[in-house]
Short mmCIF file of C-alpha atoms in Angstrom, two decimals:
data_model
loop_
_atom_site.label_atom_id
_atom_site.label_comp_id
_atom_site.label_asym_id
_atom_site.label_seq_id
_atom_site.Cartn_x
_atom_site.Cartn_y
_atom_site.Cartn_z
CA MET A 1 -101.87 62.92 6.00
CA PRO A 2 -102.59 62.44 9.74
CA ILE A 3 -106.25 61.97 10.59
CA PRO A 4 -107.55 64.86 12.70
CA SER A 5 -109.89 64.45 15.61
CA ARG A 6 -113.20 66.26 15.26
CA ALA A 7 -111.96 69.07 17.52
CA ALA A 8 -108.70 69.37 15.58
CA LEU A 9 -110.60 69.51 12.29
CA VAL A 10 -112.90 72.26 13.57
CA ASP A 11 -109.82 74.25 14.65
CA HIS A 12 -108.23 73.70 11.24
CA LEU A 13 -111.36 74.74 9.33
CA VAL A 14 -111.53 78.00 11.26
CA ARG A 15 -107.80 78.70 11.04
CA THR A 16 -107.71 78.24 7.26
CA ARG A 17 -111.08 80.01 6.78
CA ILE A 18 -112.70 76.98 5.15
CA ALA A 19 -115.34 77.71 7.78
CA GLY A 20 -115.75 80.22 10.58
CA ASP A 21 -115.17 83.79 9.39
CA VAL A 22 -114.98 83.14 5.66
CA ALA A 23 -113.85 85.43 2.85
CA THR A 24 -117.25 85.61 1.14
CA PRO A 25 -118.78 88.99 2.09
CA ARG A 26 -122.25 89.30 3.54
CA ASP A 27 -123.59 91.57 0.79
CA ASN A 28 -122.57 88.96 -1.82
CA ASN A 29 -124.42 86.25 0.10
CA LEU A 30 -127.61 88.30 0.40
CA SER A 31 -127.45 89.29 -3.27
CA HIS A 32 -127.33 85.62 -4.30
CA TYR A 33 -130.19 84.69 -1.96
CA ARG A 34 -132.27 87.49 -3.48
CA LYS A 35 -131.48 86.43 -7.04
CA LEU A 36 -132.43 82.82 -6.29
CA ALA A 37 -135.71 84.03 -4.76
CA ASN A 38 -136.31 86.23 -7.82
CA GLY A 39 -136.11 83.17 -10.06
CA GLU A 40 -132.75 83.79 -11.74
CA ARG A 41 -131.95 80.29 -12.99
CA HIS A 42 -128.19 80.74 -12.81
CA TYR A 43 -128.54 80.62 -9.02
CA TRP A 44 -130.72 77.49 -9.00
CA LEU A 45 -127.70 75.31 -9.93
CA GLY A 46 -129.74 72.91 -12.04
CA LEU A 47 -132.52 72.42 -9.48
CA GLU A 48 -136.18 73.14 -10.21
CA LEU A 49 -137.34 75.28 -7.31
CA GLY A 50 -140.67 76.35 -8.77
CA ASP A 51 -142.29 79.11 -6.74
CA ARG A 52 -141.42 77.58 -3.37
CA TRP A 53 -138.55 79.96 -2.54
CA THR A 54 -139.71 83.41 -3.63
CA ASP A 55 -139.06 85.00 -0.22
CA GLU A 56 -135.38 85.73 0.32
CA GLN A 57 -135.94 85.59 4.09
CA ASP A 58 -136.88 81.92 3.71
CA VAL A 59 -133.63 81.36 1.83
CA LEU A 60 -131.69 83.14 4.58
CA ALA A 61 -133.38 80.96 7.21
CA VAL A 62 -132.28 77.77 5.42
CA MET A 63 -128.74 79.11 5.08
CA ALA A 64 -128.60 80.03 8.77
CA GLU A 65 -129.80 76.55 9.73
CA ARG A 66 -127.73 74.45 7.32
CA CYS A 67 -124.67 76.61 6.66
CA GLY A 68 -124.38 78.80 9.73
CA VAL A 69 -124.57 82.25 8.17
CA ASN A 70 -125.76 85.12 10.36
CA ASP A 71 -129.55 84.84 10.67
CA ASP A 72 -130.11 88.60 11.20
CA PRO A 73 -131.68 90.08 8.02
CA GLU A 74 -130.45 93.51 9.10
CA HIS A 75 -126.82 92.35 8.94
CA ARG A 76 -126.14 93.44 5.36
CA GLN A 77 -122.43 94.33 5.12
CA GLY A 78 -119.08 93.00 6.24
CA GLN A 79 -118.27 89.49 7.43
CA ASP A 80 -120.34 86.35 7.19
CA THR A 81 -119.79 82.92 8.65
CA ILE A 82 -119.98 79.19 8.06
CA ASP A 83 -120.45 77.13 11.22
CA PRO A 84 -117.55 74.62 11.30
CA GLU A 85 -119.62 72.23 13.42
CA LEU A 86 -122.20 72.11 10.61
CA THR A 87 -119.38 71.46 8.15
CA VAL A 88 -118.19 68.46 10.15
CA ASP A 89 -121.76 67.23 10.70
CA ALA A 90 -122.26 67.26 6.92
CA LEU A 91 -118.91 65.54 6.33
CA GLU A 92 -120.10 62.75 8.62
CA ARG A 93 -123.36 62.42 6.66
CA LEU A 94 -121.33 62.36 3.45
CA ALA A 95 -119.04 59.70 4.94
CA ALA A 96 -122.07 57.49 5.62
CA ARG A 97 -123.12 57.74 1.96
CA LEU A 98 -119.56 56.99 0.78
CA ARG A 99 -119.48 53.95 3.09
CA LYS A 100 -122.72 52.72 1.51
CA ALA A 101 -121.19 53.18 -1.95
CA ALA A 102 -118.09 51.22 -0.95
CA MET A 103 -120.07 48.39 0.62
CA GLY A 104 -122.20 48.08 -2.50
CA LYS A 105 -119.26 48.58 -4.90
CA GLN A 106 -121.40 51.20 -6.60
CA ARG A 107 -120.81 53.23 -9.75
CA VAL A 108 -119.70 56.72 -8.71
CA LEU A 109 -119.28 59.82 -10.86
CA PHE A 110 -117.20 62.80 -9.71
CA ALA A 111 -117.43 66.32 -11.13
CA THR A 112 -116.45 69.84 -10.15
CA GLY A 113 -117.27 73.37 -11.24
CA HIS A 114 -114.54 74.61 -8.89
CA PRO A 115 -111.36 72.94 -10.20
CA GLY A 116 -109.10 75.55 -8.60
CA GLY A 117 -110.34 74.59 -5.15
CA LEU A 118 -112.03 71.21 -5.05
CA LEU A 119 -110.50 69.10 -7.83
CA ASP A 120 -108.14 67.24 -5.52
CA VAL A 121 -110.82 66.80 -2.84
CA HIS A 122 -112.81 64.84 -5.42
CA ARG A 123 -109.72 63.07 -6.80
CA GLN A 124 -108.67 61.76 -3.38
CA THR A 125 -112.21 60.56 -2.68
CA ALA A 126 -112.35 58.80 -6.05
CA ASP A 127 -109.04 57.06 -5.36
CA ALA A 128 -110.32 55.78 -2.01
CA LEU A 129 -113.59 54.50 -3.45
CA ARG A 130 -111.81 52.76 -6.32
CA THR A 131 -109.52 51.03 -3.82
CA ALA A 132 -112.67 49.92 -1.96
CA GLY A 133 -113.99 48.30 -5.15
CA CYS A 134 -116.26 51.00 -6.57
CA GLU A 135 -116.40 51.74 -10.28
CA ILE A 136 -115.30 55.33 -10.85
CA MET A 137 -117.24 56.11 -13.97
CA ARG A 138 -115.57 57.25 -17.17
CA ILE A 139 -117.60 59.83 -19.04
CA PRO A 140 -118.31 59.55 -22.79
CA SER A 141 -115.76 61.23 -25.05
CA GLY A 142 -116.44 64.20 -27.27
CA LEU A 143 -118.95 65.94 -25.01
CA THR A 144 -119.52 69.69 -25.17
CA ALA A 145 -121.55 72.16 -23.10
CA ASP A 146 -121.62 75.94 -22.82
CA GLU A 147 -119.27 76.27 -25.84
CA ALA A 148 -116.62 74.22 -24.04
CA MET A 149 -115.41 70.65 -23.74
CA VAL A 150 -116.53 68.31 -20.97
CA PHE A 151 -113.84 65.84 -20.04
CA GLN A 152 -112.25 64.03 -17.12
CA PHE A 153 -109.08 65.08 -15.35
CA ALA A 154 -107.82 62.86 -12.51
CA ASP A 155 -111.15 60.96 -12.48
CA VAL A 156 -113.13 64.20 -12.08
CA ALA A 157 -115.38 65.65 -14.80
CA VAL A 158 -114.56 69.29 -15.56
CA LEU A 159 -115.31 71.97 -18.14
CA GLU A 160 -112.37 72.94 -20.36
CA ARG A 161 -112.08 75.87 -22.72
CA GLY A 162 -108.94 77.23 -24.33
CA ALA A 163 -106.68 74.75 -22.50
CA THR A 164 -108.03 76.03 -19.17
CA LEU A 165 -110.24 74.32 -16.59
CA TRP A 166 -113.25 76.54 -16.02
CA HIS A 167 -115.10 77.62 -12.91
CA THR A 168 -118.76 77.06 -13.74
CA HIS A 169 -122.11 76.99 -11.94
CA SER A 170 -123.89 75.59 -15.00
CA PRO A 171 -125.85 72.32 -14.94
CA ALA A 172 -125.32 71.85 -18.69
CA PRO A 173 -122.07 69.84 -18.42
CA MET A 174 -123.71 67.25 -16.15
CA ASP A 175 -126.70 67.10 -18.48
CA ALA A 176 -124.26 66.37 -21.32
CA ILE A 177 -122.64 63.53 -19.36
CA LEU A 178 -125.89 61.87 -18.29
CA ASP A 179 -127.40 62.20 -21.78
CA GLY A 180 -124.19 60.81 -23.26
CA LEU A 181 -124.36 57.76 -20.99
CA GLU A 182 -127.95 57.18 -22.12
CA ARG A 183 -126.97 57.42 -25.79
CA GLU A 184 -124.27 54.82 -25.28
CA GLY A 185 -126.66 52.49 -23.45
CA ARG A 186 -124.59 52.71 -20.29
CA PRO A 187 -126.08 52.77 -16.79
CA GLN A 188 -126.43 55.98 -14.84
CA PRO A 189 -124.24 56.44 -11.75
CA ASP A 190 -125.43 55.12 -8.40
CA LEU A 191 -123.90 58.19 -6.78
CA VAL A 192 -122.72 61.60 -8.00
CA VAL A 193 -120.18 63.47 -5.84
CA ALA A 194 -119.90 67.03 -7.11
CA ASP A 195 -120.63 70.71 -6.48
CA HIS A 196 -122.43 73.64 -8.13
CA GLY A 197 -124.71 72.82 -11.07
CA TRP A 198 -123.07 69.43 -11.57
CA ALA A 199 -124.57 68.25 -8.27
CA GLY A 200 -127.86 70.12 -8.70
CA CYS A 201 -128.47 68.65 -12.15
CA ALA A 202 -127.77 65.11 -10.98
CA GLY A 203 -130.11 65.43 -8.01
CA GLN A 204 -132.83 67.00 -10.14
CA ARG A 205 -132.60 64.03 -12.52
CA GLY A 206 -133.34 61.67 -9.65
CA LEU A 207 -129.83 60.42 -8.95
CA ASP A 208 -128.25 60.15 -5.52
CA ALA A 209 -126.23 63.38 -5.39
CA VAL A 210 -124.00 64.84 -2.72
CA GLY A 211 -122.01 68.03 -2.94
CA TYR A 212 -120.00 70.86 -1.48
CA ALA A 213 -121.31 74.42 -1.45
CA ASP A 214 -120.22 77.88 -0.33
CA CYS A 215 -122.36 80.25 1.73
CA ASN A 216 -123.19 82.30 -1.39
CA ASP A 217 -124.57 79.26 -3.25
CA PRO A 218 -127.85 78.52 -1.46
CA ALA A 219 -129.46 76.21 -4.03
CA LEU A 220 -127.77 72.98 -2.93
CA PHE A 221 -128.71 73.65 0.71
CA ILE A 222 -132.30 74.14 -0.39
CA GLY A 223 -131.98 70.94 -2.43
CA GLU A 224 -130.94 69.07 0.70
CA ALA A 225 -133.79 70.64 2.68
CA GLU A 226 -136.22 69.42 0.01
CA GLY A 227 -134.59 65.99 -0.32
CA THR A 228 -133.34 66.43 -3.89
CA ILE A 229 -129.70 66.54 -2.74
CA GLN A 230 -128.71 63.93 -0.16
CA VAL A 231 -125.90 65.87 1.52
CA THR A 232 -124.57 69.42 1.10
CA VAL A 233 -121.31 70.22 2.89
CA PRO A 234 -120.91 73.92 3.74
CA LEU A 235 -117.44 75.33 3.15
CA ASP A 236 -115.53 78.08 1.41
CA ASP A 237 -114.98 76.35 -1.92
CA HIS A 238 -111.86 78.30 -2.94
CA VAL A 239 -109.47 79.10 -0.11
CA THR A 240 -105.95 80.44 -0.61
CA ASP A 241 -104.30 76.99 -0.79
CA PRO A 242 -106.14 73.84 -1.93
CA ARG A 243 -103.87 71.79 0.35
CA PHE A 244 -105.85 73.26 3.26
CA TYR A 245 -108.62 70.80 2.37
CA ASP A 246 -106.39 67.75 2.94
CA PRO A 247 -107.16 67.29 6.68
CA MET A 248 -110.87 67.57 5.88
CA VAL A 249 -110.56 64.83 3.26
CA ALA A 250 -108.56 62.65 5.66
CA TYR A 251 -111.33 63.01 8.27
CA LEU A 252 -114.02 62.28 5.66
CA LEU A 253 -112.35 59.16 4.31
CA ASP A 254 -111.43 57.84 7.75
CA THR A 255 -115.01 58.33 8.97
CA ALA A 256 -116.22 56.48 5.88
CA GLY A 257 -113.86 53.58 6.65
CA LEU A 258 -111.93 54.18 3.45
CA LEU A 259 -108.43 54.74 4.88
CA LYS A 260 -105.95 52.06 5.80
CA ALA A 261 -105.61 51.31 9.51
CA GLY A 262 -102.60 52.53 11.41
CA GLN A 263 -102.40 56.16 10.35
CA PRO A 264 -101.53 58.41 13.28
CA PRO A 265 -104.19 60.73 14.71
CA MET A 266 -103.62 64.48 14.48
CA SER A 267 -103.50 66.35 17.78
CA SER A 268 -105.95 69.16 18.46
CA HIS A 269 -103.01 71.26 19.68
#
């Protein structure tokens, strides 16, 4: 995979609708912001937000600042946006944390609630960190959560039910992993790279957590604003082809110093 320049990556994100004009409709975004503000725990993604975010306009303001959605509260239907420059800014912050993990040969745990979109993003990152000397943590066997199995596929923890990998926002699978590690007397991860409730739960439990989040999942952006989540990368977390994420991952890993030298740069044209 050629390594894109920043400008080329921004162009790619917009062209593939990872950012820019994304598929998630505005009314869906506002509905989720309202439900988070109303205290519906499903939308808290494992974070404990207390009564600090009971005004949906405050949630919208955070999402406009950190994700790039339209900041006009009267814009209630149609298209919404993710600012690709904010996506790349967050990727660069994430790269700095991955570089720290590599330099310290840290224990890193990967997990996804969006296996149809982000599984290989996490898998490629895990491969690069392992090559750099990190321990990619193996989760305990026999774990269950939400009436499903919690196991690892390609180094990434996922939820499986009925021979299918499940899309889940729940923090319960990450709780099961971290509790399982404690029961076995094993150390907790130095870093959790995840999304949805997997990331929120890890951050809430005091671990270094970074994650990816869509514009209709405001909790992780709030978690970053409050310092519970270290980095939240805004993107559409399920575009039409998961290969579209490959240039983004190449940019991330190159910025983190985790790719071999000599790979050709990708033109912005």
